[in-house]
mmCIF file of C-alpha atoms in Angstrom:
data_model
loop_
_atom_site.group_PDB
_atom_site.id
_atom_site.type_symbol
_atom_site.label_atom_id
_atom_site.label_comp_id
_atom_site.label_asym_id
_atom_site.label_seq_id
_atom_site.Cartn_x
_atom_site.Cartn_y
_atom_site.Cartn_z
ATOM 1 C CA UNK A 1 -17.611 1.494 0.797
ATOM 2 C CA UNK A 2 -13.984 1.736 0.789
ATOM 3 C CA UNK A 3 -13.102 0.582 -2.835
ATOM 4 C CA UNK A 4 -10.915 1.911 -5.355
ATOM 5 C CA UNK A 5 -11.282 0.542 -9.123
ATOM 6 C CA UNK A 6 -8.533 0.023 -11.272
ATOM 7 C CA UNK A 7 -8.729 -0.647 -15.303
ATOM 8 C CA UNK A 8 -7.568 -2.226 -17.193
ATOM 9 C CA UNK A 9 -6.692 -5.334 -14.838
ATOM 10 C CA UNK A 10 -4.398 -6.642 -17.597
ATOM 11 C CA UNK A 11 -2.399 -4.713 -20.144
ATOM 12 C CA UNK A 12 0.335 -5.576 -22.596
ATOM 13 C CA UNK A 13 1.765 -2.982 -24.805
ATOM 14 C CA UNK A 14 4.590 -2.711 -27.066
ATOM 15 C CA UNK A 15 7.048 0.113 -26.567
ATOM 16 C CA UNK A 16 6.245 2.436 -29.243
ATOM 17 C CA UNK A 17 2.474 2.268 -27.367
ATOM 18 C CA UNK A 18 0.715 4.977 -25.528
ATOM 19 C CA UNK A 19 -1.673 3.577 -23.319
ATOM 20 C CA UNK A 20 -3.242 4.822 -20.040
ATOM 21 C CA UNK A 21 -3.968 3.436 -16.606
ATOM 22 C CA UNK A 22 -7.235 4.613 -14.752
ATOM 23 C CA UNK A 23 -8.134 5.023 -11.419
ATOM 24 C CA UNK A 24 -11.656 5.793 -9.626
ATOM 25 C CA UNK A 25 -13.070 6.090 -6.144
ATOM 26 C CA UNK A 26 -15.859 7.464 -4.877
ATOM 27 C CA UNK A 27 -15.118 8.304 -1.265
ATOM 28 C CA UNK A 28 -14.854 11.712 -1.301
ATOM 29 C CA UNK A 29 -11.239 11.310 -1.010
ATOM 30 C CA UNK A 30 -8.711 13.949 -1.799
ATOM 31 C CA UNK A 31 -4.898 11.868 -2.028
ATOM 32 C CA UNK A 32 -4.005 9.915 -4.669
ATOM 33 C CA UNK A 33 -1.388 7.578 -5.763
ATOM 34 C CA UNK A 34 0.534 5.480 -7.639
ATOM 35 C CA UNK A 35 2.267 2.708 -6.379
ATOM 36 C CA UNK A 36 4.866 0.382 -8.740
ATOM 37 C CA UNK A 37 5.343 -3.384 -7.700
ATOM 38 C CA UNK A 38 7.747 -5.788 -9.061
ATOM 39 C CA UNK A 39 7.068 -9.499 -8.665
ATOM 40 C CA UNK A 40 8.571 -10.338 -4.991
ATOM 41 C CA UNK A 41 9.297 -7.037 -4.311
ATOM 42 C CA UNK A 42 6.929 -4.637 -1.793
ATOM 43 C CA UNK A 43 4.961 -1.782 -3.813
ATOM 44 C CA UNK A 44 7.107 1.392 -4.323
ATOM 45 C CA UNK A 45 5.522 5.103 -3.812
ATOM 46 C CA UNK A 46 5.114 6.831 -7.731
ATOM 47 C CA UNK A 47 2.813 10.010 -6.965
ATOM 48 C CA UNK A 48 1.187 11.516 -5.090
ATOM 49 C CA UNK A 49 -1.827 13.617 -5.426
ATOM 50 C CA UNK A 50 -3.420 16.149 -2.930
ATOM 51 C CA UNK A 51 -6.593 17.887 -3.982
ATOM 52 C CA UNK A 52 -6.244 17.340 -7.356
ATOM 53 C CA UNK A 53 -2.472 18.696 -7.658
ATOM 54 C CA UNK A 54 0.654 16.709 -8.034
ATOM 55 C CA UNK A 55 2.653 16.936 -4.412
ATOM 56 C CA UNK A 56 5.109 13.870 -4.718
ATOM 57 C CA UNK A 57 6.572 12.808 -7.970
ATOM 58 C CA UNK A 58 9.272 10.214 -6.370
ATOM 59 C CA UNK A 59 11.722 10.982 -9.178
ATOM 60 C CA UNK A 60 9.610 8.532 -11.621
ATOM 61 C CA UNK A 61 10.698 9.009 -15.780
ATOM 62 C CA UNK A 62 8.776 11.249 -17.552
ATOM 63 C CA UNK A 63 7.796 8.351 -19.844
ATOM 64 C CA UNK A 64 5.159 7.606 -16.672
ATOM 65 C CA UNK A 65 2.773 10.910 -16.830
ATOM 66 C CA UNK A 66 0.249 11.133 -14.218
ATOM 67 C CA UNK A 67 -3.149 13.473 -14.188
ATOM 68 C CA UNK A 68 -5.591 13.885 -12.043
ATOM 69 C CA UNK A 69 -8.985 15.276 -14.133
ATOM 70 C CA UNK A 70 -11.508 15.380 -10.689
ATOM 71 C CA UNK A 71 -10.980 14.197 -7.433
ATOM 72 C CA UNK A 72 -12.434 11.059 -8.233
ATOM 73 C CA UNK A 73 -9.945 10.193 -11.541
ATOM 74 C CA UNK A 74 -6.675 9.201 -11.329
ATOM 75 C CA UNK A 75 -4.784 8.152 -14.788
ATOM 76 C CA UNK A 76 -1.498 6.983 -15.674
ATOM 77 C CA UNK A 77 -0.383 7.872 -18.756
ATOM 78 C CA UNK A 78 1.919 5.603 -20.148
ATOM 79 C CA UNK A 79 4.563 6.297 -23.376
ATOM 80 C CA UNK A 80 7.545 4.540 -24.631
ATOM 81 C CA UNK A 81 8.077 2.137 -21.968
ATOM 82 C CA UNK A 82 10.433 -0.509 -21.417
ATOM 83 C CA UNK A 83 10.422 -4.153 -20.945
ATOM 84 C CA UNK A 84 11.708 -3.528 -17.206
ATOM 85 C CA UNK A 85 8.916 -1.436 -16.717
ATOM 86 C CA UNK A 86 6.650 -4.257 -16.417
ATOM 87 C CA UNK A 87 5.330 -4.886 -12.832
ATOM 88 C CA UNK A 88 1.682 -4.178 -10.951
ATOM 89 C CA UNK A 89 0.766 -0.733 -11.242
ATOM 90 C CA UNK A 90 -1.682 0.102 -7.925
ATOM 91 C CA UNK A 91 -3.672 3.023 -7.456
ATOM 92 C CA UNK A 92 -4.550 3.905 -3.898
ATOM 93 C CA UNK A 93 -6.555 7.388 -2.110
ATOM 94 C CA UNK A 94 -7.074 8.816 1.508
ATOM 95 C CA UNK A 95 -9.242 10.996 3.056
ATOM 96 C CA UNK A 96 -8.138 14.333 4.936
ATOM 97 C CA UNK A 97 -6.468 14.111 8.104
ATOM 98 C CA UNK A 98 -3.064 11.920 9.591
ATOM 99 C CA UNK A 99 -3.668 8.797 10.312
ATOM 100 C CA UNK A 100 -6.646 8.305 7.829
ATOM 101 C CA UNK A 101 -6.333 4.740 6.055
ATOM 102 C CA UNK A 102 -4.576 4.879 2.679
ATOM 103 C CA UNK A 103 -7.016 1.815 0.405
ATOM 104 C CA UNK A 104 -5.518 0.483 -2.262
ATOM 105 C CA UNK A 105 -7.232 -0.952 -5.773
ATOM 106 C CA UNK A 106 -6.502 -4.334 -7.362
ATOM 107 C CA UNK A 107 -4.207 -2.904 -9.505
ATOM 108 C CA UNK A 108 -2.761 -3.048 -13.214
ATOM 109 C CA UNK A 109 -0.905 -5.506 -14.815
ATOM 110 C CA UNK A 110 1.040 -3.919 -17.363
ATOM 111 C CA UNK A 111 3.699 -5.917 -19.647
ATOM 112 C CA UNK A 112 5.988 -4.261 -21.781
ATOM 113 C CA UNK A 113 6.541 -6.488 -24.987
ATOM 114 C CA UNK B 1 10.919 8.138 8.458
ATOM 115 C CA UNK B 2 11.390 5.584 10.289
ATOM 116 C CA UNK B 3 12.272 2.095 9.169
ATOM 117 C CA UNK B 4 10.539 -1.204 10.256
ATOM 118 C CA UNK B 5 12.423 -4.795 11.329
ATOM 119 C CA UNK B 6 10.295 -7.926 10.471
ATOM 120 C CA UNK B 7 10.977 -11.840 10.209
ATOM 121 C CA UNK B 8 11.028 -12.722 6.624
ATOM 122 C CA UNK B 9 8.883 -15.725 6.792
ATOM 123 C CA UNK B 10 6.756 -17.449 9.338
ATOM 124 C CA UNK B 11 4.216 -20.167 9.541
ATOM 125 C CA UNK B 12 1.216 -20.615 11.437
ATOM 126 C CA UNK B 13 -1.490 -23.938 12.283
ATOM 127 C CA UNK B 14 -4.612 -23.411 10.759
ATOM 128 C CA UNK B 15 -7.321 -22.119 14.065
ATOM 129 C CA UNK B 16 -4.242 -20.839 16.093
ATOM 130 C CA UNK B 17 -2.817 -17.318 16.637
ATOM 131 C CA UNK B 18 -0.643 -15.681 14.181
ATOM 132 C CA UNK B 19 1.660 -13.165 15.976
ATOM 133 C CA UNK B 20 3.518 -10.963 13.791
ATOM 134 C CA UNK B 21 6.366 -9.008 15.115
ATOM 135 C CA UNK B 22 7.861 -5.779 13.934
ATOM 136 C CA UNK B 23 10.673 -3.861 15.305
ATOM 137 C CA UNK B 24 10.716 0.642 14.670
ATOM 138 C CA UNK B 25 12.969 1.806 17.306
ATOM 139 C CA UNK B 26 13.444 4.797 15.467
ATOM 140 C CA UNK B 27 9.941 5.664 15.962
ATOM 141 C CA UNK B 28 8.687 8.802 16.106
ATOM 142 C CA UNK B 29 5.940 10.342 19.000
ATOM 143 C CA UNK B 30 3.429 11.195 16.157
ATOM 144 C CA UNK B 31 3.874 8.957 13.630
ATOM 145 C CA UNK B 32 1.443 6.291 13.304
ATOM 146 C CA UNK B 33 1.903 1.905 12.972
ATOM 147 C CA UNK B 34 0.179 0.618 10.134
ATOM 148 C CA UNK B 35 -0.353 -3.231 9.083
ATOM 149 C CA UNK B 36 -1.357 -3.927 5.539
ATOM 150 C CA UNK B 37 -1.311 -7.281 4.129
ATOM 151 C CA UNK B 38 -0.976 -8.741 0.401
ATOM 152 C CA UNK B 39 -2.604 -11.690 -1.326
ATOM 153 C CA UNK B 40 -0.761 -12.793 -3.944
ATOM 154 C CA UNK B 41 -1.738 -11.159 -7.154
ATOM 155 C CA UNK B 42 -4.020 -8.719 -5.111
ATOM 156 C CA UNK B 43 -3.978 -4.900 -3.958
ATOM 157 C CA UNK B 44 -2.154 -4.475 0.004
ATOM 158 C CA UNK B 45 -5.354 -4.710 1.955
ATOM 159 C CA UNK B 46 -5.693 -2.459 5.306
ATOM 160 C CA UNK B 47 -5.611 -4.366 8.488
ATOM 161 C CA UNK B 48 -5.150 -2.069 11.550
ATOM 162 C CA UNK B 49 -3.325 0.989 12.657
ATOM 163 C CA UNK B 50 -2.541 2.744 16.126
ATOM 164 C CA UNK B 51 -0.463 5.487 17.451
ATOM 165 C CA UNK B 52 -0.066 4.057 21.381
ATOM 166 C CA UNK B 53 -2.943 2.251 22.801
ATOM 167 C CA UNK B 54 -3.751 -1.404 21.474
ATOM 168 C CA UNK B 55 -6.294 -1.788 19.208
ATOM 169 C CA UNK B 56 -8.597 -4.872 17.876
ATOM 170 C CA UNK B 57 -10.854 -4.706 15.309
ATOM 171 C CA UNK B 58 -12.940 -7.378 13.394
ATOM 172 C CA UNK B 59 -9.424 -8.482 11.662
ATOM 173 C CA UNK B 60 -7.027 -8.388 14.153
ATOM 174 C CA UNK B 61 -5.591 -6.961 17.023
ATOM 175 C CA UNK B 62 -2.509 -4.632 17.305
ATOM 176 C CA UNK B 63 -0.545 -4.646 20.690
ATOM 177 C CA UNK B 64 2.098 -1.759 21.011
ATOM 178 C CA UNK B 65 5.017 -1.626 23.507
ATOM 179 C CA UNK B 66 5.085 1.239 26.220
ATOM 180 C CA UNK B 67 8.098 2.345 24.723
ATOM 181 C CA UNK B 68 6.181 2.273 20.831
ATOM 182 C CA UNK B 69 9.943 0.563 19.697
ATOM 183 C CA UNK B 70 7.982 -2.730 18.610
ATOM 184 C CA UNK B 71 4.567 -4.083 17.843
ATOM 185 C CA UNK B 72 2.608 -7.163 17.014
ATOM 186 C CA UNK B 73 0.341 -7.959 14.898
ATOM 187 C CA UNK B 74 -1.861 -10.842 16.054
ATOM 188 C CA UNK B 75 -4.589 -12.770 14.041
ATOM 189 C CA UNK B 76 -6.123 -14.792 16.777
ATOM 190 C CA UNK B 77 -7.411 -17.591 14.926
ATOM 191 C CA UNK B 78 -5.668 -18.023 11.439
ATOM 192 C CA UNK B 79 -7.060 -19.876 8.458
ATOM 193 C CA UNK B 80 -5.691 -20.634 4.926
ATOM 194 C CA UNK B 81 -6.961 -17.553 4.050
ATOM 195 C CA UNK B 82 -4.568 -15.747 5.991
ATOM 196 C CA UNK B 83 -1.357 -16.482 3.907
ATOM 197 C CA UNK B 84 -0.331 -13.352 2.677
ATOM 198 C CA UNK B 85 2.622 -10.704 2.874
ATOM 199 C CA UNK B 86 1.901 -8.750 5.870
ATOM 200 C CA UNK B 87 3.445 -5.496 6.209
ATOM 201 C CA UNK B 88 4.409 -3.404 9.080
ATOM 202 C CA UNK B 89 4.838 0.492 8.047
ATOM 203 C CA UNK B 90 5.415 3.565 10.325
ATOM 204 C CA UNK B 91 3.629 6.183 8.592
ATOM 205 C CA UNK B 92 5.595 9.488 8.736
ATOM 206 C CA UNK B 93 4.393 12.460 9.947
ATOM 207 C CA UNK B 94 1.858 14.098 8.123
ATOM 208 C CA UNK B 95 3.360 17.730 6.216
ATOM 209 C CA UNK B 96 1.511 19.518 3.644
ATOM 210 C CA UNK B 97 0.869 17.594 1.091
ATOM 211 C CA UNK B 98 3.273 14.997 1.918
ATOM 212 C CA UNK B 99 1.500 12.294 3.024
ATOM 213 C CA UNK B 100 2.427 8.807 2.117
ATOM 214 C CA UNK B 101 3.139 5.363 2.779
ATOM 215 C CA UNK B 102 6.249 3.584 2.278
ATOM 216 C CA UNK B 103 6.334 -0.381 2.546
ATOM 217 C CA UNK B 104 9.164 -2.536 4.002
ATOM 218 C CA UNK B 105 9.978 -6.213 2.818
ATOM 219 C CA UNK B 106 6.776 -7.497 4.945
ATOM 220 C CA UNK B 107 6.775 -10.738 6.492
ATOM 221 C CA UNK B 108 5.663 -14.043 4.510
ATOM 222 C CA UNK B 109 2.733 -15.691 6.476
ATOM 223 C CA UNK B 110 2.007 -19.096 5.590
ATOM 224 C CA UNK B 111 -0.833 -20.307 7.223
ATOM 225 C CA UNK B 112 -0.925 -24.678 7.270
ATOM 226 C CA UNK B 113 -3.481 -26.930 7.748
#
């Protein structure tokens, strides 16, 4: 089983909103992450998250807030957004080790209204 | 990290072989050649990694030069289910808690009947 679930699949918020993205697997995985896409554009790096602690925060506005509650949760925490902020939101994990596959989820479509 | 060269766009008949080049001269000994590829609308989607030998799996087979400056991708009998993004990444090497993928522009495959 190599699947990582993403909800909501769809999400519009306005920017006075706080809303939150979640993030679940169930490999035993210890990375996380959170990748940004923009339509045409190839998915960007957010965080990263290493045994439940942040270790990459790719100099992302503190209006995105990331957690990681277990090492099965990952949420986004989103507050006072922008319009520009809309894209695909994907979640992704790894097990331990280099070269162990990175899987991504189906991710989040957030729109900023 | 290294940086990955790809063709934009290509297009492939329906039941022949897709080959998908990518250029990393810039390569590093240990770091790793990743191809992910990306439905429209969906989450990137693993395909195949090595570090110097070829490797084939169910998907697809990866063929790496001697010299590790170039590889290809090669989906020996594509169908319409094969149009995608497909990217080539050169996964940097692994430091503590630093582990990550970052994606290139990808090349467009558009597989015709």
């Amino acid at each position: 089983d190599t699947e990582v679930t993403q909800t909501p699949k769809h999400l519009v918020m306005g920017m006075t909103n706080k809303k939150s993205l979640k993030c679940e697997q169930h490999m035993g995985h210890r990375a996380m992450y959170w990748y940004k896409q923009k339509a045409k554009k190839p998915p960007e790096l957010m965080f990263v998250y290493s045994y439940e602690k942040l270790s990459i925060n790719e100099s992302v506005p503190s209006r995105f807030s990331p957690e990681c509650p277990n090492s099965s949760l990952l949420n986004l925490h989103l507050h006072a957004l922008q319009p520009e902020d809309s894209a695909l939101y994907l979640c992704a994990s790894s097990g331990e080790g280099f070269g162990n596959t990175i899987y991504f989820g189906e991710g989040s479509w957030l729109t900023v209204v | 990290d290294a940086k990955t060269t790809q063709p934009t766009s290509m297009d492939c008949a329906e039941g022949r072989a897709a080959n998908l080049p990518c250029n990393h001269s810039t390569i590093s000994g240990n770091e790793y050649v990743y191809w992910y590829r990306q439905i429209h609308s969906q989450g990137p989607q693993y395909i195949i990694h090595g570090l110097k030998n070829n490797e084939t799996n169910e998907m697809a087979s990866l063929i790496i030069t001697e010299d590790r400056k170039s590889s290809t991708l090669i989906l020996p009998h594509a169908t319409l289910r094969d149009t995608a993004v497909y990217y080539c990444i050169v996964r940097p090497p692994l430091t503590y808690n630093t582990d990550k993928l970052i994606f290139g522009t990808g090349t467009r495959l558009q597989v015709f009947p």
